[in-house]
Short mmCIF file of C-alpha atoms and ligand atoms in Angstrom, two decimals:
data_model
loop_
_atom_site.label_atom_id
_atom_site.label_comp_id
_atom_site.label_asym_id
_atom_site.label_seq_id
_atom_site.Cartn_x
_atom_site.Cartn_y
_atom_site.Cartn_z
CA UNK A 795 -9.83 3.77 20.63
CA UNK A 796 -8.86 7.42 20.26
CA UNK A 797 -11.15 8.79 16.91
CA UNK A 798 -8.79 10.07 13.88
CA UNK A 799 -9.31 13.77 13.05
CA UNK A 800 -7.59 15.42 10.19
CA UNK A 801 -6.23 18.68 9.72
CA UNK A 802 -5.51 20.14 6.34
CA UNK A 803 -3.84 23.55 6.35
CA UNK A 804 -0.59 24.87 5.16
CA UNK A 805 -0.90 27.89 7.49
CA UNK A 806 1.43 27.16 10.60
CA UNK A 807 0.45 28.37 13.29
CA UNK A 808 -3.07 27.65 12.73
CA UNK A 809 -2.14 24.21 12.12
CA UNK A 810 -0.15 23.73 15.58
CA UNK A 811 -2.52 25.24 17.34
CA UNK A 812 -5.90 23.06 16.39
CA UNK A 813 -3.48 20.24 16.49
CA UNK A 814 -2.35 20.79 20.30
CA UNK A 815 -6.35 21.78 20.81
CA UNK A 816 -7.58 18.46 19.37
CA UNK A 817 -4.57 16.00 20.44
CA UNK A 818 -4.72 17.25 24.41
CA UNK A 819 -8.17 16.64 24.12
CA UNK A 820 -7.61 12.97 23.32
CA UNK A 821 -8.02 13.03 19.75
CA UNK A 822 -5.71 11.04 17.13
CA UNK A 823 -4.69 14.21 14.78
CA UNK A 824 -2.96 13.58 11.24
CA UNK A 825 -1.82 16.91 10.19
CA UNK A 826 -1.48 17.87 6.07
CA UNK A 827 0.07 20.68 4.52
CA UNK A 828 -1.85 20.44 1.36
CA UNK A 829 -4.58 18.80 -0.11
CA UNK A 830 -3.44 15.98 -1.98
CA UNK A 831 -1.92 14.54 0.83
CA UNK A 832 -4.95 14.93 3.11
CA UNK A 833 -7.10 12.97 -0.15
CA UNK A 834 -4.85 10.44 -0.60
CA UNK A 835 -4.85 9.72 3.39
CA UNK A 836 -8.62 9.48 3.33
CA UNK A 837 -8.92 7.06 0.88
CA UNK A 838 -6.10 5.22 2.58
CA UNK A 839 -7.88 5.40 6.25
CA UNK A 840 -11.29 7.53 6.64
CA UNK A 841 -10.95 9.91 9.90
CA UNK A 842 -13.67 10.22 12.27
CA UNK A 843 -13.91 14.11 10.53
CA UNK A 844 -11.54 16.37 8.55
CA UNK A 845 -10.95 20.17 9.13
CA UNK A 846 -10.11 21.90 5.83
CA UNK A 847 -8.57 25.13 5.19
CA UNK A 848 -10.17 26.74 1.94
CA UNK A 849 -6.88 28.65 0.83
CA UNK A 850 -4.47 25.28 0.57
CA UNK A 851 -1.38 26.06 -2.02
CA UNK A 852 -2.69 22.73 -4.51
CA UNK A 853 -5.94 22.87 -4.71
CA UNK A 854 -9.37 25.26 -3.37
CA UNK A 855 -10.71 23.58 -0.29
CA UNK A 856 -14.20 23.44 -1.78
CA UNK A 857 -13.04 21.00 -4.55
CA UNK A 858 -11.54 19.05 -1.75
CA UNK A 859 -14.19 18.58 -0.02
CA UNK A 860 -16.28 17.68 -3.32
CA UNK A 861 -13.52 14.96 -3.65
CA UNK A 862 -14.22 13.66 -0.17
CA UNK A 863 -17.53 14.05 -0.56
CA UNK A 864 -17.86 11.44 -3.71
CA UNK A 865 -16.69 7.87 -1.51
CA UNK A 866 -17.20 9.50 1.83
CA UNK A 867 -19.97 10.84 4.65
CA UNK A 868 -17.92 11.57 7.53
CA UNK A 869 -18.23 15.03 8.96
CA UNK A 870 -16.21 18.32 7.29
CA UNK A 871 -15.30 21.55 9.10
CA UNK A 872 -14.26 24.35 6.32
CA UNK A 873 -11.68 26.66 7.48
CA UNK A 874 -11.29 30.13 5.62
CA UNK A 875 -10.83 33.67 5.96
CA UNK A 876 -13.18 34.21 3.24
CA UNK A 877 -16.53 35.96 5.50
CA UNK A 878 -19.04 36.14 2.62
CA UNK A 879 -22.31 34.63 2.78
CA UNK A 880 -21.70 33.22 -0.22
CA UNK A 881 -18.87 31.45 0.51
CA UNK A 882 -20.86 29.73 3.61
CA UNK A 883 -23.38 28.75 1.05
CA UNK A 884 -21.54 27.32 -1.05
CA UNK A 885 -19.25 25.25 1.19
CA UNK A 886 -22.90 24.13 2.89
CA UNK A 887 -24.25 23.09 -0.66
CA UNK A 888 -20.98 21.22 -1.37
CA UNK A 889 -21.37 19.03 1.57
CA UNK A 890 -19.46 20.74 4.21
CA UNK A 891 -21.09 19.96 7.89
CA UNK A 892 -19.89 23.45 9.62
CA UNK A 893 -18.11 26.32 8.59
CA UNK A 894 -15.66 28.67 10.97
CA UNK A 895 -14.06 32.01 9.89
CA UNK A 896 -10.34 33.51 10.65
CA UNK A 897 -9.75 34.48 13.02
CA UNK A 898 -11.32 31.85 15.12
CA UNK A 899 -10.92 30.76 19.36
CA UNK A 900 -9.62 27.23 19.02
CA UNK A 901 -11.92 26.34 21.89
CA UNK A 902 -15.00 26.91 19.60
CA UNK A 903 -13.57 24.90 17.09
CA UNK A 904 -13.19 22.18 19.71
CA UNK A 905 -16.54 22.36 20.70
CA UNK A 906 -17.89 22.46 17.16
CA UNK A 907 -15.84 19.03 16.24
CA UNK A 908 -17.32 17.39 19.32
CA UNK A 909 -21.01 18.37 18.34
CA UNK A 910 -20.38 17.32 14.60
CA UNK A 911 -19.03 13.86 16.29
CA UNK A 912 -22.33 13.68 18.10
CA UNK A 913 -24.66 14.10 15.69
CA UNK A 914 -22.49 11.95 13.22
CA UNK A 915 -23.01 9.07 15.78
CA UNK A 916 -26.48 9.57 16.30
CA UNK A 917 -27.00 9.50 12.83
CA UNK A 918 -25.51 5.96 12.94
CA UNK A 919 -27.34 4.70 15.17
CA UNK A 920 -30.52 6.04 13.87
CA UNK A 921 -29.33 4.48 10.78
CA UNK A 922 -28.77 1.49 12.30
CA UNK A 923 -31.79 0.95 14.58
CA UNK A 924 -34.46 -1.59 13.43
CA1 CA B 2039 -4.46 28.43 4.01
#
């Protein structure tokens, strides 16, 4: 079964272009233009991880990920232009699993979805293991 990854960014072109990334590489990809729609979607069905732009036009990606972050353990990549330290702390401390700036190569992103998958699995099974 192909493993759900969502996408939450109003910027276009950004957007498309992790979605083509992700999707060619055999990944189920729910795009969302905002962030309510992305929340309401994870409570509805959890993705395998979510991708979410800071700068969405409803809400601050940070609080989004809080939201998630209150039912929900599955791995977060924040999205931003923003290139402060502080702003990488702070999505960190809020729960975020990784953290890539604008501009960014879309095969980096790729890889860093695949590692977060990895280590998300492992944790499961460690979890799991008697
Ligand atoms: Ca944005």
């Amino acid at each position: 079964m192909k493993q759900l990854i969502y996408i939450a960014e109003d910027e276009k072109n950004i957007r498309e272009t992790l979605y083509s990334f992700l999707e060619n590489d055999g990944y189920e990809v729910h795009k969302f233009l905002n962030g309510a729609d992305a929340l309401s979607f994870v409570e509805k069905c959890e993705p395998a991880l979510a991708v979410l732009d800071v700068m969405l036009p409803d809400t601050d990606g940070f609080a989004l990920l809080r939201k998630m972050r209150e039912k929900h353990d599955f791995p977060i990549i924040m999205l931003t232009a923003r290139v402060t330290d502080s702003d990488k702390i702070l999505g960190l401390n809020v729960g975020a699993d990784d953290y890539i700036t604008k501009p960014f190569n879309p095969v980096e992103v790729l890889a860093r979805v695949k590692s977060q998958l990895r280590r998300f699995l492992q944790l499961g099974a460690a979890v799991k293991a008697p």
